Coordinates of C-alpha atoms and ligand atoms in Angstrom, one line a residue:
M149 CA -3.9 -9.8 -4.6
P150 CA -5.9 -9.8 -1.4
K151 CA -8.2 -6.8 -1.0
L152 CA -7.2 -6.2 2.5
G153 CA -3.5 -6.4 3.5
F154 CA -1.5 -5.4 6.7
G155 CA 0.8 -2.4 6.6
V156 CA 3.9 -2.2 8.8
F157 CA 5.0 1.4 8.4
K158 CA 6.2 2.7 11.9
V159 CA 6.1 -0.9 13.4
A160 CA 9.2 -0.9 15.3
A161 CA 11.7 -3.7 14.3
E162 CA 11.5 -5.2 17.9
E163 CA 7.7 -5.6 17.8
A164 CA 7.4 -6.4 14.1
V165 CA 7.6 -10.3 14.5
G166 CA 4.9 -10.3 17.1
T167 CA 2.7 -7.8 15.2
V168 CA 2.9 -9.6 11.9
A169 CA 2.3 -13.0 13.7
A170 CA -0.9 -11.3 15.2
A171 CA -2.0 -10.1 11.8
L172 CA -1.5 -13.7 10.3
Q173 CA -3.5 -15.1 13.1
A174 CA -6.2 -12.8 12.5
G175 CA -6.4 -13.9 8.8
Y176 CA -4.4 -11.4 6.8
R177 CA -2.3 -13.0 4.1
S178 CA -0.9 -9.9 2.6
I179 CA 1.8 -7.8 4.2
D180 CA 3.0 -4.5 3.0
T181 CA 6.6 -3.4 4.1
A182 CA 9.4 -1.3 2.5
A183 CA 13.1 -1.2 2.6
V184 CA 12.9 2.2 4.5
Y185 CA 10.6 0.8 7.3
G186 CA 13.6 -1.1 8.6
N187 CA 11.6 -4.2 9.4
E188 CA 12.0 -6.5 6.3
S189 CA 14.1 -9.0 8.3
E190 CA 11.4 -9.2 11.1
V191 CA 8.5 -9.5 8.5
G192 CA 10.3 -12.3 6.8
R193 CA 10.9 -14.0 10.1
A194 CA 7.2 -13.8 11.2
L195 CA 6.1 -15.2 7.7
R196 CA 8.5 -18.2 8.1
E197 CA 7.6 -18.9 11.7
S198 CA 3.9 -18.8 10.8
G199 CA 4.2 -22.1 8.9
I200 CA 1.7 -20.7 6.3
P201 CA 2.6 -22.0 2.8
R202 CA 4.3 -19.4 0.7
D203 CA 1.8 -19.6 -2.0
E204 CA -0.9 -18.5 0.5
L205 CA 1.0 -15.3 1.2
F206 CA 1.4 -12.1 -0.6
V207 CA 4.4 -10.1 0.1
T208 CA 5.0 -6.5 -1.1
T209 CA 8.1 -4.4 -0.4
K210 CA 9.3 -1.1 -1.9
L211 CA 12.5 0.4 -3.4
W212 CA 13.6 3.5 -1.4
N213 CA 14.4 6.8 -3.1
D214 CA 18.1 6.7 -2.8
N215 CA 18.3 3.5 -4.9
Q216 CA 16.6 4.7 -8.0
G217 CA 18.3 4.0 -11.2
Y218 CA 18.8 0.6 -13.1
D219 CA 21.7 -0.9 -11.4
A220 CA 21.0 0.5 -7.9
T221 CA 17.5 -0.9 -8.1
L222 CA 18.8 -4.4 -9.0
R223 CA 21.1 -4.2 -5.9
A224 CA 18.6 -2.9 -3.6
F225 CA 16.1 -5.7 -4.6
D226 CA 18.7 -8.3 -3.7
D227 CA 19.2 -6.6 -0.4
S228 CA 15.5 -6.6 0.4
M229 CA 15.2 -10.2 -0.7
K230 CA 18.1 -11.2 1.6
R231 CA 16.5 -9.5 4.5
L232 CA 13.1 -10.9 3.8
E233 CA 14.7 -14.3 3.2
L234 CA 12.5 -15.0 0.3
D235 CA 13.3 -16.5 -3.2
Q236 CA 10.5 -14.7 -4.9
L237 CA 8.4 -11.6 -4.2
D238 CA 4.8 -11.0 -5.1
L239 CA 4.9 -7.2 -5.7
Y240 CA 7.8 -4.7 -5.9
L241 CA 6.9 -1.0 -5.9
I242 CA 8.9 2.1 -6.6
H243 CA 8.2 3.9 -3.3
W244 CA 8.1 7.6 -4.7
P245 CA 8.5 9.0 -8.2
I246 CA 11.1 11.7 -7.4
A247 CA 10.3 13.1 -10.8
K248 CA 13.1 15.7 -10.5
S249 CA 15.7 13.1 -10.5
G250 CA 14.4 11.8 -13.9
L251 CA 15.2 8.1 -12.9
F252 CA 11.9 6.4 -12.4
V253 CA 11.7 5.1 -16.0
D254 CA 15.0 3.3 -15.7
T255 CA 14.1 2.3 -12.2
F256 CA 10.8 0.7 -13.7
R257 CA 12.9 -0.9 -16.4
A258 CA 14.9 -2.6 -13.8
L259 CA 11.7 -3.9 -12.3
Q260 CA 10.7 -5.3 -15.6
S261 CA 13.9 -7.1 -15.8
L262 CA 13.3 -8.6 -12.3
K263 CA 9.8 -9.7 -13.5
A264 CA 11.2 -11.3 -16.7
Q265 CA 13.6 -13.4 -14.5
G266 CA 10.7 -14.6 -12.3
R267 CA 12.1 -13.0 -9.2
V268 CA 9.0 -10.9 -8.8
T269 CA 5.4 -11.7 -10.0
S270 CA 4.1 -8.1 -10.2
I271 CA 5.7 -4.7 -10.5
G272 CA 4.1 -1.4 -9.6
V273 CA 4.6 2.1 -8.2
S274 CA 3.6 4.2 -5.3
N275 CA 2.7 7.8 -5.0
F276 CA 2.7 8.3 -8.9
T277 CA 0.7 11.0 -10.3
R278 CA -1.2 10.7 -13.5
A279 CA 1.6 12.4 -15.4
N280 CA 4.1 10.0 -13.9
L281 CA 2.1 7.0 -14.9
E282 CA 1.5 8.3 -18.4
R283 CA 5.2 8.6 -18.8
I284 CA 6.0 5.1 -17.6
I285 CA 3.3 3.6 -19.9
E286 CA 4.6 5.7 -22.9
E287 CA 8.3 5.0 -22.4
T288 CA 8.3 1.3 -21.2
G289 CA 5.1 0.0 -23.0
E290 CA 4.1 -1.5 -19.6
T291 CA 1.4 -0.4 -17.3
P292 CA 2.2 -0.8 -13.6
A293 CA 0.1 -3.4 -11.9
V294 CA -0.5 -1.3 -8.9
N295 CA -0.3 2.4 -7.7
Q296 CA -0.3 2.6 -3.9
I297 CA -1.4 6.0 -3.0
E298 CA -2.6 8.1 0.1
L299 CA -6.3 7.5 0.0
H300 CA -9.0 7.9 2.8
P301 CA -12.3 9.7 3.1
Y302 CA -10.7 13.1 3.3
L303 CA -8.5 12.3 0.2
A304 CA -10.7 10.2 -2.1
Q305 CA -8.5 10.6 -5.0
N306 CA -11.6 10.3 -7.4
D307 CA -9.6 11.5 -10.6
L308 CA -6.6 9.2 -10.1
R309 CA -8.9 6.3 -9.2
A310 CA -10.7 6.9 -12.5
F311 CA -7.4 6.9 -14.4
H312 CA -6.3 3.6 -12.7
T313 CA -9.7 2.0 -13.5
A314 CA -9.4 3.1 -17.3
H315 CA -5.9 1.5 -17.4
G316 CA -6.4 -1.6 -15.4
I317 CA -4.2 -0.4 -12.5
V318 CA -5.1 -1.5 -9.0
T319 CA -5.6 1.3 -6.6
E320 CA -4.1 0.5 -3.3
A321 CA -4.8 2.8 -0.4
W322 CA -2.2 3.8 2.0
S323 CA -3.2 5.4 5.3
P324 CA -6.7 4.0 4.6
L325 CA -7.9 5.1 8.1
G326 CA -6.3 8.6 7.6
R327 CA -3.8 7.4 10.2
G328 CA -6.6 7.5 12.8
A329 CA -7.5 11.1 12.3
E330 CA -10.8 10.3 10.6
L331 CA -12.0 8.0 13.3
D332 CA -13.8 11.0 15.1
D333 CA -15.8 12.1 11.9
P334 CA -19.4 12.6 12.9
V335 CA -20.8 11.4 9.4
I336 CA -18.8 8.1 9.5
G337 CA -19.8 7.9 13.2
A338 CA -23.3 8.0 12.3
I339 CA -23.0 5.3 9.6
A340 CA -21.2 3.2 12.2
G341 CA -24.3 3.6 14.4
E342 CA -26.6 2.6 11.5
T343 CA -24.6 -0.5 10.7
G344 CA -23.6 -1.6 14.2
R345 CA -19.9 -1.5 13.3
T346 CA -16.9 0.6 14.4
V347 CA -15.9 3.7 12.4
A348 CA -12.6 1.8 11.3
Q349 CA -14.6 -1.1 9.9
V350 CA -17.0 1.4 8.1
I351 CA -14.0 3.2 6.4
L352 CA -12.4 -0.1 5.4
R353 CA -15.7 -1.4 4.0
W354 CA -16.0 1.8 2.1
H355 CA -12.6 1.1 0.6
M356 CA -13.6 -2.5 -0.3
Q357 CA -16.9 -1.3 -2.0
L358 CA -14.8 1.4 -4.0
G359 CA -12.7 -1.4 -5.3
N360 CA -9.6 -0.3 -3.5
V361 CA -7.0 -2.6 -1.9
A362 CA -6.4 -1.3 1.6
I363 CA -3.5 -2.0 4.1
P364 CA -4.4 -0.7 7.5
K365 CA -1.7 -0.7 10.2
S366 CA -2.1 -1.4 13.9
V367 CA 0.1 -2.7 16.6
T368 CA -2.9 -3.5 18.7
P369 CA -4.1 -7.0 18.6
S370 CA -7.8 -6.2 19.1
R371 CA -7.7 -3.4 16.3
I372 CA -5.8 -5.8 14.0
A373 CA -8.7 -8.4 14.2
E374 CA -11.4 -5.5 14.1
N375 CA -9.9 -4.2 10.9
F376 CA -10.0 -7.6 9.1
A377 CA -13.7 -8.2 10.1
V378 CA -15.1 -6.2 7.1
F379 CA -16.4 -9.0 4.8
D380 CA -19.7 -9.8 6.6
F381 CA -21.6 -6.6 6.1
E382 CA -22.3 -4.0 3.3
L383 CA -22.8 -0.3 3.0
T384 CA -25.7 0.9 1.0
D385 CA -24.9 3.1 -2.0
E386 CA -26.1 6.1 -0.1
Q387 CA -23.7 5.3 2.8
V388 CA -20.8 4.9 0.4
S389 CA -21.7 8.4 -1.2
R390 CA -22.0 10.2 2.0
I391 CA -18.4 9.0 3.0
T392 CA -17.1 9.8 -0.6
D393 CA -18.7 13.3 -0.2
L394 CA -16.3 14.1 2.7
D395 CA -13.4 14.3 0.4
K396 CA -11.6 17.6 0.9
G397 CA -8.4 16.8 -0.9
S398 CA -6.4 17.0 2.4
R399 CA -3.2 15.0 2.7
I400 CA -1.5 13.5 5.8
G401 CA 1.6 12.8 3.9
P402 CA 3.7 14.7 1.5
D403 CA 2.9 15.9 -1.9
P404 CA 4.3 13.4 -4.5
D405 CA 5.3 16.2 -6.9
T406 CA 7.7 17.8 -4.3
F407 CA 8.7 15.1 -1.9
D408 CA 12.3 14.2 -2.5
V409 CA 13.7 12.8 0.8
G410 CA 16.7 10.5 0.0
A411 CA 16.6 11.5 -3.7
P412 CA 19.8 10.7 -5.6
Ligands
NAP18 N1 3.5 4.0 0.0 C1 3.7 5.0 1.0 O1 4.4 6.0 0.7 C2 3.1 4.8 2.2 C3 3.1 5.9 3.2 C4 2.4 5.6 4.4 C5 1.9 4.3 4.7 N2 2.1 3.4 3.8 C6 1.6 2.0 4.1 O2 0.2 2.1 4.5 C7 0.0 1.5 5.8 C8 -1.1 2.1 6.5 O3 -1.0 3.4 6.7 P1 -0.6 4.2 8.1 O4 0.0 3.3 9.1 O5 0.0 5.5 7.8 O6 -2.1 4.6 8.6 P2 -3.5 3.9 8.9 O7 -3.4 2.5 8.6 O8 -4.6 4.7 8.2 O9 -3.6 4.2 10.5 C9 -2.9 3.6 11.4 C10 -3.1 4.3 12.8 O10 -4.5 4.1 13.1 C11 -4.6 3.3 14.4 N3 -5.6 2.3 14.2 C12 -5.6 1.2 13.3 N4 -6.8 0.6 13.5 C13 -7.6 1.3 14.4 C14 -8.8 1.0 15.0 N5 -9.5 -0.1 14.5 N6 -9.4 1.8 15.9 C15 -8.6 2.9 16.2 N7 -7.4 3.2 15.7 C16 -6.9 2.4 14.9 C17 -3.2 2.8 14.6 O11 -2.9 2.6 16.0 P3 -2.1 1.6 16.7 O12 -1.1 1.0 15.8 O13 -1.6 2.2 18.0 O14 -3.1 0.5 17.1 C18 -2.3 3.8 13.9 O15 -2.0 4.9 14.7 C19 1.4 1.5 6.4 O16 1.7 0.7 7.6 C20 2.2 1.2 5.2 O17 2.4 -0.1 5.0 C21 2.7 3.5 2.6

């Protein structure tokens, strides 16, 4: 799985083909979409039109909340694959746990069946808490390959990251730039000055050095390229710590324990 991918949440369908094409041009090979983003068809079209061989691409999509449950998940997967026009998916994620519906274990069993059929290579989850993960592991005997969670300097997720590491789960950071809100931070600004890089590059480099997968989004071609140029410099351990110390546990998105939009 590439360490740096491209996210397309809030990329409108009409601009998604051009935006994904710009990302592929800049060097990204991993694209993160979801059924609920409404742009799977356009992502699929951009991938096909790029001419990049399928085995060089890594495509992730996610099951939306209203399709949790064994049979509904299998149908929703087929619908996503028809929109993407792909035969095989690299990573399928359960978008939110919706623990109160009590369906995520059956939903994960459907993902296991898709994996057994070879229709998806890896299966994982998103926005799962430690308790949710423990339940999946205990009841299905399988550890999700990935947990995609909100993670940026103001929400460093140290405990959940440690749990992931202990269980071999890849930590994938959504809103890795804090949706732009952390680009004015004075500490990260100072490190940008020390390294001669932009604040966005410093934050993404911090993710790389923590071992996270990150999926920044932008519809701006210069930023798309800027965000990919993070493999030719390094932060010192002290710079990494100064950023990690900014953690204040503050979320941009909803709390996974209570979020239930679209819950069945
Ligand atoms: N699993 C989940 O529940 C979940 C939830 C949210 C997001 N995600 C995934 O994570 C991806 C990224 O998260 P996100 O889109 O919320 O936030 P993000 O990537 O942290 O930030 C995107 C925002 O930052 C701006 N930006 C990007 N690069 C910049 C740069 N170099 N300089 C200045 N501004 C910059 C973008 O503006 P412009 O676009 O105007 O350039 C956009 O407003 C999503 O696209 C989606 O794939 C998953």
